[in-house]
């Protein structure tokens, strides 16, 4: 059987213990699996003579065909209770509500499953219980996009700060950290913080945090701001505006900025 749980990105990164609640079929303990009312005997099935199987004969155009089927009275056990248990009506199993604590490992991704052996429905006729599969859903985090073990975040930077350079705060799984923005940082540039991403499942290392710089152009300027920008624009030369790299490099940066 399968159940689903939902965790946030922080829980997926650090690991968590979550409780799941579900209905499962379990062995009826009032008769210890024999289907009888306590204190009453188990008898040999009269229909199959204790074999648990019946011979069925079918007429076909080529003659009669015999086949073996499971007894519809004892369901293959060969025995039946003289007085069926009231709790399970002689079926030997009953539906119950279960609550179970599940350990979600650090680094798990959205859509992955955790298998818990023999925690599912009870088996038929004394067979082992089935497995329980826990489907893990990881809620989206508005600060990060996950790509494998890497996390990606966007850092809005005013155009003057991008030109001058600055020390800015960026979010991490543990809180915030500082990044140094070099003077002349261009839109779409990526700062990589190594080891600040998600932990790799079942391995010790962590992915990286990639910070995409989003240079924000000021809007709704007042008169003083407009005057300052006009004065700055009048002092700019070709040297100030020259981009590094070839034309193809410029196009790649521009397209990368749009994709981010």
PDB file of C-alpha atoms in Angstrom, residues 1 12 17 34 56 63 77 88 100 104 172 174 199 245 255:
ATOM      1  CA  UNK A   1       0.000   0.000   0.000  1.00  0.00           C
ATOM      2  CA  UNK A  12      13.999  17.775   3.100  1.00  0.00           C
ATOM      3  CA  UNK A  17      10.386  12.557  11.390  1.00  0.00           C
ATOM      4  CA  UNK A  34      -7.718 -19.133  12.757  1.00  0.00           C
ATOM      5  CA  UNK A  56     -13.761 -27.681 -11.832  1.00  0.00           C
ATOM      6  CA  UNK A  63     -14.384 -32.266 -24.754  1.00  0.00           C
ATOM      7  CA  UNK A  77      -6.809 -23.160   3.978  1.00  0.00           C
ATOM      8  CA  UNK A  88     -13.762 -10.106  11.599  1.00  0.00           C
ATOM      9  CA  UNK A 100       3.296   5.557  12.093  1.00  0.00           C
ATOM     10  CA  UNK A 104      12.494  11.186   5.995  1.00  0.00           C
ATOM     11  CA  UNK A 172      20.582  30.085   2.557  1.00  0.00           C
ATOM     12  CA  UNK A 174      20.587  27.967   7.448  1.00  0.00           C
ATOM     13  CA  UNK A 199      22.776  17.290   0.839  1.00  0.00           C
ATOM     14  CA  UNK A 245      34.288  38.979 -24.564  1.00  0.00           C
ATOM     15  CA  UNK A 255      19.986  34.952 -23.171  1.00  0.00           C
TER      16      UNK A 255
END
